[in-house]
Short mmCIF file of C-alpha atoms in Angstrom, two decimals:
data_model
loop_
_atom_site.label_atom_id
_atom_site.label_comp_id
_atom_site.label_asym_id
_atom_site.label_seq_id
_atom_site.Cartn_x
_atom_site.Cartn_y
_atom_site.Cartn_z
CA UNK W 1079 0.00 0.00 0.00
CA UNK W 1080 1.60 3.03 -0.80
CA UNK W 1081 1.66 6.35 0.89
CA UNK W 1082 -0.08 9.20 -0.97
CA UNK W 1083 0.33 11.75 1.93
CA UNK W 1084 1.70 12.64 4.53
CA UNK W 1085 -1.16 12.03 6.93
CA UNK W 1086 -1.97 9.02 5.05
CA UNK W 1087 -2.49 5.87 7.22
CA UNK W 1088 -3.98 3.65 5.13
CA UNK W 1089 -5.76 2.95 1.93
CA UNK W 1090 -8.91 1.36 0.42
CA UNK W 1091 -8.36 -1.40 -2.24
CA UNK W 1092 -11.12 -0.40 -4.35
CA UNK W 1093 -11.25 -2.97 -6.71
CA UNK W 1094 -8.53 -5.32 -8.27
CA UNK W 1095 -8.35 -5.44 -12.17
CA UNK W 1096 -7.04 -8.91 -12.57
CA UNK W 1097 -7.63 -11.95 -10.86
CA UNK W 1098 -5.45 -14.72 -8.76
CA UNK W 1099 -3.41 -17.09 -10.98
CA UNK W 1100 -4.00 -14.63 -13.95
CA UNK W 1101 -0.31 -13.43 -15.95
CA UNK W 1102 0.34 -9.84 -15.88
CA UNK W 1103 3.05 -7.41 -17.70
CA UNK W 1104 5.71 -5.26 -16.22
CA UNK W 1105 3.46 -1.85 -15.85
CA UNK W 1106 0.15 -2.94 -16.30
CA UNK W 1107 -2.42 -1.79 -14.08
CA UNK W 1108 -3.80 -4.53 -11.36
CA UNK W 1109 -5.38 -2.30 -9.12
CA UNK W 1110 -7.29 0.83 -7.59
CA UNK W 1111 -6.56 2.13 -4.65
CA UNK W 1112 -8.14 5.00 -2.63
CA UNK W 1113 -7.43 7.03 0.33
CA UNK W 1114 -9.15 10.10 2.06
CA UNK W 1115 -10.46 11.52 -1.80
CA UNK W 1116 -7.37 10.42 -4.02
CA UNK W 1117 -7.75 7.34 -6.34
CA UNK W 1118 -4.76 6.22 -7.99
CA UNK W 1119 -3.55 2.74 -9.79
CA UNK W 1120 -1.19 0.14 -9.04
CA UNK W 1121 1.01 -1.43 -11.38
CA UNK W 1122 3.04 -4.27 -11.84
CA UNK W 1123 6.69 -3.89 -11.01
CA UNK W 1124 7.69 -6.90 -13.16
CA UNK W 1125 5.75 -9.52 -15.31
CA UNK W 1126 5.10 -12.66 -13.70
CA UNK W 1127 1.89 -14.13 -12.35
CA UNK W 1128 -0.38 -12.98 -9.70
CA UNK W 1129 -0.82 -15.27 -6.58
CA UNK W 1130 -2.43 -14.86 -3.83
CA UNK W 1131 -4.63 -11.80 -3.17
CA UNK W 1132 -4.29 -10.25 0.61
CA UNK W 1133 -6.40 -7.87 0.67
CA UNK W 1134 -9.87 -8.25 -1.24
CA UNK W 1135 -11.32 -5.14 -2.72
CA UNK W 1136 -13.70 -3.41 -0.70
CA UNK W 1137 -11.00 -3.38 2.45
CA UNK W 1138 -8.55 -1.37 3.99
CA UNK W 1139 -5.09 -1.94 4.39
CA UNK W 1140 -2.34 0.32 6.68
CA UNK W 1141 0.60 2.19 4.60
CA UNK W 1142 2.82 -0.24 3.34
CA UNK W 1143 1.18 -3.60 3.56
CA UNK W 1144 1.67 -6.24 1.05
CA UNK W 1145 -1.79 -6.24 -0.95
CA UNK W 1146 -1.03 -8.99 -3.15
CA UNK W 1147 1.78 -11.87 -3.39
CA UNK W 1148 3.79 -11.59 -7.10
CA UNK W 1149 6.30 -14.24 -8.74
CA UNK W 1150 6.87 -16.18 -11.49
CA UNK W 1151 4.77 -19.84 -12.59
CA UNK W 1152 5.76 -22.33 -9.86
CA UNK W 1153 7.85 -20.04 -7.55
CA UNK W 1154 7.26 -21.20 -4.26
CA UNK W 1155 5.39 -19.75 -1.58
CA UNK W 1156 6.88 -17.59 1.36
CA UNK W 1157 8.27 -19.74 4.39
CA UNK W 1158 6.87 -17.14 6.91
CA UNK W 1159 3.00 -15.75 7.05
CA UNK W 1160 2.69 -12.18 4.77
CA UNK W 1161 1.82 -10.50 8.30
CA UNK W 1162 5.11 -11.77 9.36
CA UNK W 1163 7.11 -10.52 6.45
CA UNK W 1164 5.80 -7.21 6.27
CA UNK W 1165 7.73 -4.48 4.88
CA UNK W 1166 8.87 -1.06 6.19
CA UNK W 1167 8.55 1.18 3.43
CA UNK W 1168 6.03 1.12 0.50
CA UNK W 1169 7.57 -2.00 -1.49
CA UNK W 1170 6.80 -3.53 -4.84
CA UNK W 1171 4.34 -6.70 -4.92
CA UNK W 1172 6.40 -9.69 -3.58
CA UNK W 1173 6.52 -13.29 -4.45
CA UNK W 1174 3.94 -15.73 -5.62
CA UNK W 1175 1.70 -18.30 -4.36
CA UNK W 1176 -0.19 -20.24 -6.67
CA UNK W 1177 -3.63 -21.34 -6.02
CA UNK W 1178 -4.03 -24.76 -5.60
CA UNK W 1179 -7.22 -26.36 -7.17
CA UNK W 1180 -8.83 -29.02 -4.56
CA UNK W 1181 -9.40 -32.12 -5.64
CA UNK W 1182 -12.85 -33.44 -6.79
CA UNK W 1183 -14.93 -34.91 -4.43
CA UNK W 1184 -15.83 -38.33 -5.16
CA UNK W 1185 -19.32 -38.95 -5.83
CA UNK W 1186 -21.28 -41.63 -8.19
CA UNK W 1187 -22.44 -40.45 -11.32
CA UNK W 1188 -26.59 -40.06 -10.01
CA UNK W 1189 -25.43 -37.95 -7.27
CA UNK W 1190 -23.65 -35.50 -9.34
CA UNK W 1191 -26.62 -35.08 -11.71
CA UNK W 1192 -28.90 -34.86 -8.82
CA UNK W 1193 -26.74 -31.91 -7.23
CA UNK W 1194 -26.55 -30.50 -10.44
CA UNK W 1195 -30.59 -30.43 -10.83
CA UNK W 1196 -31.10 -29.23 -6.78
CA UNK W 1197 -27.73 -26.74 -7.11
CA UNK W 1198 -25.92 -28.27 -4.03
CA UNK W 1199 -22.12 -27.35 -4.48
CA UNK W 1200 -20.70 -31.26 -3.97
CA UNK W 1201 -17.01 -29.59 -2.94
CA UNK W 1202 -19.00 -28.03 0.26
CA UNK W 1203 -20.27 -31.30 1.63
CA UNK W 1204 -18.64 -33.41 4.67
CA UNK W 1205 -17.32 -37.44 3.58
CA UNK W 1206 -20.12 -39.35 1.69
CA UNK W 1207 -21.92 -42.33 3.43
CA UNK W 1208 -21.39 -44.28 0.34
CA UNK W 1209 -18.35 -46.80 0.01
CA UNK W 1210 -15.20 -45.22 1.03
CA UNK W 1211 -16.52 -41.85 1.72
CA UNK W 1212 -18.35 -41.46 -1.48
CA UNK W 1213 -21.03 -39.24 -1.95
CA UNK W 1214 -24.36 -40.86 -3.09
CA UNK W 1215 -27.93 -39.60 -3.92
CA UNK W 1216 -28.99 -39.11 0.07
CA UNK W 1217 -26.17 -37.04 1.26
CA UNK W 1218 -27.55 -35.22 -2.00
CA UNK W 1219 -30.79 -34.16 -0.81
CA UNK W 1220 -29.61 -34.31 2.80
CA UNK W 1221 -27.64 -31.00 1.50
CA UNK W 1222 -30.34 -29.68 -0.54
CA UNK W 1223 -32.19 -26.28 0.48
CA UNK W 1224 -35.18 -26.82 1.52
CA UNK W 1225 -38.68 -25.06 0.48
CA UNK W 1226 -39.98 -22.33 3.01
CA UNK W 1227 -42.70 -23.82 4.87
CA UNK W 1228 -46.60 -21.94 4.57
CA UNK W 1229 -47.18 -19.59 7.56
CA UNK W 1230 -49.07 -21.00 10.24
CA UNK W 1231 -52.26 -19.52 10.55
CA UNK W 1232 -56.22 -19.89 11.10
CA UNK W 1233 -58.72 -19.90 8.11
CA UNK W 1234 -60.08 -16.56 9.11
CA UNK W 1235 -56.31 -15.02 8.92
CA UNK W 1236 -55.20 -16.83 5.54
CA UNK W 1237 -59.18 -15.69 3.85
CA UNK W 1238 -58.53 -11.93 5.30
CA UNK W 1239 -54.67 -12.17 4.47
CA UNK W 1240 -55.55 -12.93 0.76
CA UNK W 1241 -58.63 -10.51 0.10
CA UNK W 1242 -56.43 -7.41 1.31
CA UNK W 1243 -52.76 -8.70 -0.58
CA UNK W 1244 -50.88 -9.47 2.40
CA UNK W 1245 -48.17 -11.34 2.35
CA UNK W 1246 -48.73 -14.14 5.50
CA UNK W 1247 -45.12 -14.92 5.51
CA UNK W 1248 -44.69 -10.66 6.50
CA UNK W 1249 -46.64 -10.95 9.79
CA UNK W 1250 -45.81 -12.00 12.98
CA UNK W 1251 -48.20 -14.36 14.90
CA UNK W 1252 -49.28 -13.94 18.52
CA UNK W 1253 -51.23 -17.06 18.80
CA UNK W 1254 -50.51 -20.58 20.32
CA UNK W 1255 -47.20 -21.61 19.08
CA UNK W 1256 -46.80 -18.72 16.61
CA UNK W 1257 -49.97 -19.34 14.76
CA UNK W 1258 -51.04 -15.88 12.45
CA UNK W 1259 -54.64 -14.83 13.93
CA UNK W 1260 -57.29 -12.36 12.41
CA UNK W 1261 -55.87 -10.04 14.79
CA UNK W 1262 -52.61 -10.14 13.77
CA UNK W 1263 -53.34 -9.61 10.08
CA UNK W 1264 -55.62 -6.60 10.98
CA UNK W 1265 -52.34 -5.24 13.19
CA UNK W 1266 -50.44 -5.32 9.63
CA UNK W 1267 -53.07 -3.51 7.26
CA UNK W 1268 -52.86 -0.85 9.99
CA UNK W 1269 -49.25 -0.16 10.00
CA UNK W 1270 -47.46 1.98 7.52
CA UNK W 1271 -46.21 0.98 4.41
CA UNK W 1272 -43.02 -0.42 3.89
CA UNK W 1273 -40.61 1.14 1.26
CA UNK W 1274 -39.51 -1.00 -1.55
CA UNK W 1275 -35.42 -0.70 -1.54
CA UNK W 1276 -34.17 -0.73 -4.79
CA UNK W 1277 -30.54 -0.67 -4.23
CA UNK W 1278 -28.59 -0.38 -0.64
CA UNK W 1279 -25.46 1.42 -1.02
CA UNK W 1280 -22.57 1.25 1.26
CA UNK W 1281 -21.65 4.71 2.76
CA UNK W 1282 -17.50 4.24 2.26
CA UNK W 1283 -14.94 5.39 0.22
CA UNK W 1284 -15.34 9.28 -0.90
CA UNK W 1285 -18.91 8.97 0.36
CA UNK W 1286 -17.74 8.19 3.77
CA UNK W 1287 -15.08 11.23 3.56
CA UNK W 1288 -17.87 13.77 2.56
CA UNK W 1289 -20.19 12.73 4.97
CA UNK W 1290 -18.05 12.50 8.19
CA UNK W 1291 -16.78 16.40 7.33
CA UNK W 1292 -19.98 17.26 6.56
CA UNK W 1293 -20.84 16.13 9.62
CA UNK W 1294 -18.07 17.39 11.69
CA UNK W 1295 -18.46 21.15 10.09
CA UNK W 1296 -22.42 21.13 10.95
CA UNK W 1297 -21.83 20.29 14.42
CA UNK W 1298 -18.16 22.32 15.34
CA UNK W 1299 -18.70 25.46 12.97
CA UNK W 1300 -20.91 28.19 14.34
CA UNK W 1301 -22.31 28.45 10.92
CA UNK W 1302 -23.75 31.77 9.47
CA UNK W 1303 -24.69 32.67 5.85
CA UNK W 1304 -24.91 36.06 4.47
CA UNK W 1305 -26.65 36.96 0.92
CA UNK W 1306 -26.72 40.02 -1.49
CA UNK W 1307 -27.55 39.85 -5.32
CA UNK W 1308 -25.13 42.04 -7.39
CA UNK W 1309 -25.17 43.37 -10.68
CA UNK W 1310 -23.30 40.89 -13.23
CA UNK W 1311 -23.31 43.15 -16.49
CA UNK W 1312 -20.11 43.90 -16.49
CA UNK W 1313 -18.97 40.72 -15.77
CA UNK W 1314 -20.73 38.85 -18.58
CA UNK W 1315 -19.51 41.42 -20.99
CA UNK W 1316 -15.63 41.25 -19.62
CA UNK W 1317 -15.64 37.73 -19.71
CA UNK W 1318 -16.99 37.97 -23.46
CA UNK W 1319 -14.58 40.82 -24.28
CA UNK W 1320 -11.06 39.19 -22.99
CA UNK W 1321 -12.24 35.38 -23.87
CA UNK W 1322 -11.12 36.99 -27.43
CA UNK W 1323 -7.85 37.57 -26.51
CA UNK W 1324 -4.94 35.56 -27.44
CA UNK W 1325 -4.29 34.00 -23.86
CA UNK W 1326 -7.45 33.18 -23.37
CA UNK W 1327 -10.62 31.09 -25.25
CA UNK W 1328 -14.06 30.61 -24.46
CA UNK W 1329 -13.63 27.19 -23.32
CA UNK W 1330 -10.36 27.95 -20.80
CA UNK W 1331 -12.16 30.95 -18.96
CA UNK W 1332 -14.95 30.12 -17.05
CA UNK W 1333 -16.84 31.74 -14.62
CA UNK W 1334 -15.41 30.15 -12.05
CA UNK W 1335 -11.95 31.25 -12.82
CA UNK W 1336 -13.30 34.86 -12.34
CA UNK W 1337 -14.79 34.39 -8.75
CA UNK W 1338 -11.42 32.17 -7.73
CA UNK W 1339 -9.60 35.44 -8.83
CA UNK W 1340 -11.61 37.78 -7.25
CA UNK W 1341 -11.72 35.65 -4.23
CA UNK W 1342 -8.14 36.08 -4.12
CA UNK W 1343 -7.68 39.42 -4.55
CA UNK W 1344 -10.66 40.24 -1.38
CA UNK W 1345 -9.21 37.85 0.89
CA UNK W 1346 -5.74 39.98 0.32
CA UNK W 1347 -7.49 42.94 1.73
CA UNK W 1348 -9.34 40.72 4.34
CA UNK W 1349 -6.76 38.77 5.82
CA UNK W 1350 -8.98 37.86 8.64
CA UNK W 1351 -11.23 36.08 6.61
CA UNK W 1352 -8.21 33.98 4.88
CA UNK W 1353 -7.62 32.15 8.63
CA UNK W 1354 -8.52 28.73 10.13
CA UNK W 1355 -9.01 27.72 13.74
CA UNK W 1356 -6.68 25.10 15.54
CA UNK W 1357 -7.31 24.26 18.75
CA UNK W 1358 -7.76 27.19 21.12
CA UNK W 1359 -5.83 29.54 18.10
CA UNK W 1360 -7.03 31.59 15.28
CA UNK W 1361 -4.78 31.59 12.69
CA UNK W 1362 -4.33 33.79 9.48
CA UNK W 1363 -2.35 32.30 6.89
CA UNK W 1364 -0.09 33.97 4.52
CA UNK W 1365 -1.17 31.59 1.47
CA UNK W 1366 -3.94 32.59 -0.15
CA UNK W 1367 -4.98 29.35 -1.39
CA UNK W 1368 -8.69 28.93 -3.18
CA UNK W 1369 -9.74 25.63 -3.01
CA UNK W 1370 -13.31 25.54 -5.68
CA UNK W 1371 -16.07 22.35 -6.01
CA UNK W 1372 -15.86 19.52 -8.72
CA UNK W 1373 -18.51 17.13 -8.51
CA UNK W 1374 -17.09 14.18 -10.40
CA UNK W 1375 -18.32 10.51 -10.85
CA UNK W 1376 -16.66 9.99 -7.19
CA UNK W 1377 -18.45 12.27 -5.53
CA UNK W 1378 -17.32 16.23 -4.11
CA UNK W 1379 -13.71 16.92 -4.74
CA UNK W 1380 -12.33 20.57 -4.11
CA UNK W 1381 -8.57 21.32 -6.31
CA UNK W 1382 -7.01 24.27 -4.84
CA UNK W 1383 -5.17 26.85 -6.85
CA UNK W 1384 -2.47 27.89 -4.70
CA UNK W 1385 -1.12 31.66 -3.97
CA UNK W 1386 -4.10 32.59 -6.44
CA UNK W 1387 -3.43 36.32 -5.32
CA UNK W 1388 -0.01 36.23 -7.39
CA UNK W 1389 -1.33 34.84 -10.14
CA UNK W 1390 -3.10 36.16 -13.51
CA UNK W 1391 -6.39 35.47 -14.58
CA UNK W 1392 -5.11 33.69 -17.45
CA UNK W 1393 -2.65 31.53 -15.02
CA UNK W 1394 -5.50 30.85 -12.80
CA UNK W 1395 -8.00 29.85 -15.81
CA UNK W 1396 -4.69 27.68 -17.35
CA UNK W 1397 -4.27 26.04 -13.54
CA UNK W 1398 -8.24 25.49 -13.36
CA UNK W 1399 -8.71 23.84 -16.59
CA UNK W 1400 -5.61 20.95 -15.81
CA UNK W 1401 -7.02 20.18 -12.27
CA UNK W 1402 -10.35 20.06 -13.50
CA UNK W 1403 -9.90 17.21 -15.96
CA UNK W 1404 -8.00 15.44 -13.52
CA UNK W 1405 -10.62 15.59 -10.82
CA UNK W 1406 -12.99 14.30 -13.58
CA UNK W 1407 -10.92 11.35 -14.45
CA UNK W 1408 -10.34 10.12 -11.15
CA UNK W 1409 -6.54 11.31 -11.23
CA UNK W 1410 -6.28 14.25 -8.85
CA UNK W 1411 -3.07 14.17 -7.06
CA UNK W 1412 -2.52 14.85 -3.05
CA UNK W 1413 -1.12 17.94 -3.82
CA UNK W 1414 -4.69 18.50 -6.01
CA UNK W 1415 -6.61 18.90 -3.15
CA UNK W 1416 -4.05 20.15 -0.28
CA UNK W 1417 -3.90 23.59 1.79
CA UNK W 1418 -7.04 25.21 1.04
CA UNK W 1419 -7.88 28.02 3.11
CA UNK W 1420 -11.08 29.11 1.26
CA UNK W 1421 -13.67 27.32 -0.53
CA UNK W 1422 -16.47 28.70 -2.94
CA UNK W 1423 -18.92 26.76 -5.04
CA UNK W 1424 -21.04 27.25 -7.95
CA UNK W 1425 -24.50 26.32 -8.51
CA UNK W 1426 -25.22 28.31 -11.36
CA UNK W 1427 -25.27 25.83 -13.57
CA UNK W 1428 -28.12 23.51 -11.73
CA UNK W 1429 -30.34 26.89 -12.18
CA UNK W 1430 -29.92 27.64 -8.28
CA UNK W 1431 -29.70 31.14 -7.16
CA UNK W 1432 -28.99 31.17 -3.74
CA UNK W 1433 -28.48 28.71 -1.18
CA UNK W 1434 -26.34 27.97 2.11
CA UNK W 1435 -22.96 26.41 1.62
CA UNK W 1436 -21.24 24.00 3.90
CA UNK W 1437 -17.73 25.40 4.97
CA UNK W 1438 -14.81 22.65 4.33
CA UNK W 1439 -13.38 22.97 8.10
CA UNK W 1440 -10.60 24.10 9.29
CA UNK W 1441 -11.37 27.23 6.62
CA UNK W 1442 -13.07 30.10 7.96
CA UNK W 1443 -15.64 30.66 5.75
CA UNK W 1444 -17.03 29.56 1.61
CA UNK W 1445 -18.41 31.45 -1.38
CA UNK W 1446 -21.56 29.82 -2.70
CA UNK W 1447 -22.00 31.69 -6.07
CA UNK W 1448 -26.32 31.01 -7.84
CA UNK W 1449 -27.06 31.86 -11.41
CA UNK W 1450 -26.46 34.73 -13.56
CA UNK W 1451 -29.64 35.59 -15.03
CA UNK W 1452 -31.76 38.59 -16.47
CA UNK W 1453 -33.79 40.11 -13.46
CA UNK W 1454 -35.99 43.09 -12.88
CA UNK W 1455 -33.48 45.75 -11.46
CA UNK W 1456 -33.60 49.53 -10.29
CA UNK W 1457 -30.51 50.87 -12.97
CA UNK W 1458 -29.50 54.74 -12.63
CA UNK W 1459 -33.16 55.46 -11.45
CA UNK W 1460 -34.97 53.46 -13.77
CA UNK W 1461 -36.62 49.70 -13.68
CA UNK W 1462 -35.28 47.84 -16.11
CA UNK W 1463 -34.00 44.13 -16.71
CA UNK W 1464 -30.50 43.50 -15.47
CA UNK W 1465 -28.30 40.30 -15.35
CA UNK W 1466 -27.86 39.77 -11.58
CA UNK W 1467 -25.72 37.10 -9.71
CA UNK W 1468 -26.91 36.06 -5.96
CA UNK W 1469 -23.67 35.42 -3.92
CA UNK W 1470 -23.82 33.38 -0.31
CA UNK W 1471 -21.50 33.69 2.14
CA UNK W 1472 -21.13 30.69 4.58
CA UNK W 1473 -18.57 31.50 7.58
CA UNK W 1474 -17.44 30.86 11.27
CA UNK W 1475 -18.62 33.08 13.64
CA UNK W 1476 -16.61 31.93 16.10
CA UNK W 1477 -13.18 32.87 14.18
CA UNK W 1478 -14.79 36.18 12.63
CA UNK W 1479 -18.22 38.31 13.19
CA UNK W 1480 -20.76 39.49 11.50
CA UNK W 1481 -20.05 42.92 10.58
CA UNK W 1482 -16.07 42.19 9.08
CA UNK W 1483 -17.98 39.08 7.05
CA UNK W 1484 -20.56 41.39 5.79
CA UNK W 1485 -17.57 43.69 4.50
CA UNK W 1486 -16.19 40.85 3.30
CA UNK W 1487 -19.25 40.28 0.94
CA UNK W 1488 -19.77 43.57 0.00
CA UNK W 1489 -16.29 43.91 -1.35
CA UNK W 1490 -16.69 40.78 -3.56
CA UNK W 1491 -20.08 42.27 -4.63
CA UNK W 1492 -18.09 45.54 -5.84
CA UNK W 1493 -15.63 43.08 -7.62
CA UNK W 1494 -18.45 41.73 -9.52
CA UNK W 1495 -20.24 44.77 -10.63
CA UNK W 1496 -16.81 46.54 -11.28
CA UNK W 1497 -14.57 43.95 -12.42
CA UNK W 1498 -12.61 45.89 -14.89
CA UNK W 1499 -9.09 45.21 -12.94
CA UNK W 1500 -9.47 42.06 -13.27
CA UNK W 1501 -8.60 42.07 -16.87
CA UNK W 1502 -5.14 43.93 -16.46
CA UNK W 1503 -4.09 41.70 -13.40
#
């Protein structure tokens, strides 16, 4: 297992691409791992044969255990246990040990058809009772599931039970010796429904990540959101005017770049928002590092473009666009989604205008940015129909009050309706 982090402890063997006994090639890919929200591949340091698989998909394993046993065809297997053997750094996949194929069980010819017919496994059953341990016709059906035997219930019951569509084998029966009564199937037309499940999905992996922060920032933040809708004119028509330019295309500046850059450039001036609290400390950070939402295929990531205060809208846009498409294909790096000391998320594009962001804790506080869309508006006296942008402001009010936040807001709301700057920065 190898170490993707720092604070990484252990990884998730998400699934395993080949199978035991099955030849692989120097390089080629045998398995997904995953830890915290990075998913990377393992390769093959040489070409052999995989053996014996150690840890099954769907488990955990601690930094630098061996995962899976690699060697060549017939290689024998390790004198000492793989727990034994394990190694102290992150180490290539280690020698084989071939699966060994049990023997058939012994069973006469009727027997096997019979198991075949009532789909009893013949390798799972104890020593026959036919002639030297064979296994005959009645150890057959000895081993064979048997049918679910009818409810037990009273004429009344089963007549009610089937006029009304209720299952007898769903109800619970208080009479003598467990015997379903009238009573007990009038009990069950008067309780609620019960939902059909169509699928039950294990909360693990990214899932389990998301939700355990999620959870953590609901319950240690004290949370506070602040709203103001602000005029996005001249931020549609900048972002039309410089996409032109030779630096930048349509494609490479989105919206989001904008807000990342303008995020930047407030939290500069508001260094009191660009702080995180540890322990019994508030701490302001030099970094100003914007960390923005991706929802990909494996759930919430959030890339963070580092010291985005020094860099140029085209830089930032450039940076974007690469950890973007890595977040989408499952490649994002630790260093992807490390350091973050502000968040903000757009739901724009789901036709939401405002709504209450989550903040990504230890960070003080995260931009939730709604729609820009054509609103009634009061412009230089007059009503008239505006493009207007609702912006949400999430923070901490124990690191930071209401008032500075509120500045905070309004300065990003003068960004967007005056964005000009931007352009030449």
């Amino acid at each position: 297992m190898p170490q993707l982090g720092l604070t990484m402890t252990e990884g998730e063997v998400v699934r395993w691409l080949v199978g035991e006994g099955a030849a692989v090639a120097k390089g080629q890919v045998i398995a997904e791992i995953q830890t915290d929200k990075i998913s990377t591949e393992i390769e093959a340091p040489e070409a052999g044969i995989l053996g014996r698989i150690l840890v099954p998909q769907g488990q955990a394993a601690p930094v630098a255990a061996v995962l899976a046993l690699l060697g060549t065809s017939g290689e024998a297997a390790p004198a000492r246990s793989p727990e034994a053997s394990q190694p102290t750094r992150v180490a290539a996949l280690r020698s084989v040990s071939m699966r060994r194929v049990p023997p058939e069980p012994r069973a006469s010819p009727y027997a096997r058809r019979l198991a075949a017919e009532l789909q009893v496994d013949l390798s799972g059953l104890p020593r026959g009772t036919g002639p030297g341990g064979r296994i005959v016709s009645r150890d057959v059906r000895a081993s064979a599931p048997r049918p679910p035997q009818e409810p037990r219930a009273t004429p009344i019951a089963r007549r009610l039970a089937a006029e009304k569509g209720v299952p007898l084998a769903s109800i619970e029966g208080s009479g003598r010796l467990g015997r379903i009564t009238r009573c007990d199937v009038e009990r069950a037309l008067e309780a609620p429904p019960q939902l059909a499940v169509v699928q039950s999905l294990p909360l693990a992996g990214i899932r389990r990540v998301i939700a355990d922060r999620m959870s953590g920032s609901a319950h240690a933040a004290a949370a506070v959101t602040l709203t103001t809708e602000a005029d996005a004119g001249a931020l549609v028509s900048l972002r039309e005017r410089i996409s032109g330019q030779p630096e930048f295309t349509a494609s490479d500046l989105p919206l989001d770049a904008i807000f990342v850059r303008i995020a930047a450039l407030t939290l500069s001036e508001f260094p009191w928002m660009n702080a995180r609290l540890t322990g019994e400390a508030i701490e302001l950070l030099r970094d100003v590092n914007v960390a923005f939402a991706v929802h990909s295929e494996r759930g919430l990531l959030t890339p963070v473009i580092g010291r985005a205060n020094s860099k140029s809208l085209a830089e930032v846009a450039d940076e974007m666009a690469t950890l973007v498409e890595r977040a989408l294909q499952g490649r994002s790096r630790p260093e992807d989604l490390a350091g973050g000391t502000f968040t903000l998320t757009n739901l724009g594009i789901h036709d939401i205008d405002a709504f209450t962001p989550i903040i990504n804790p230890p960070q003080c506080a995260i931009l939730g940015i709604g729609r820009i869309r054509p609103r009634p508006a009061v412009w230089n006296g007059q009503v008239c129909v505006r493009s207007t942008v609702w912006l949400s402001l999430t923070f901490d009010h124990r690191l930071v009050d209401g008032s500075p936040a509120a500045q905070f807001l309004s300065r990003i709301k003068g960004w967007v309706e005056h964005p000009e700057a931007l352009a030449e920065s």
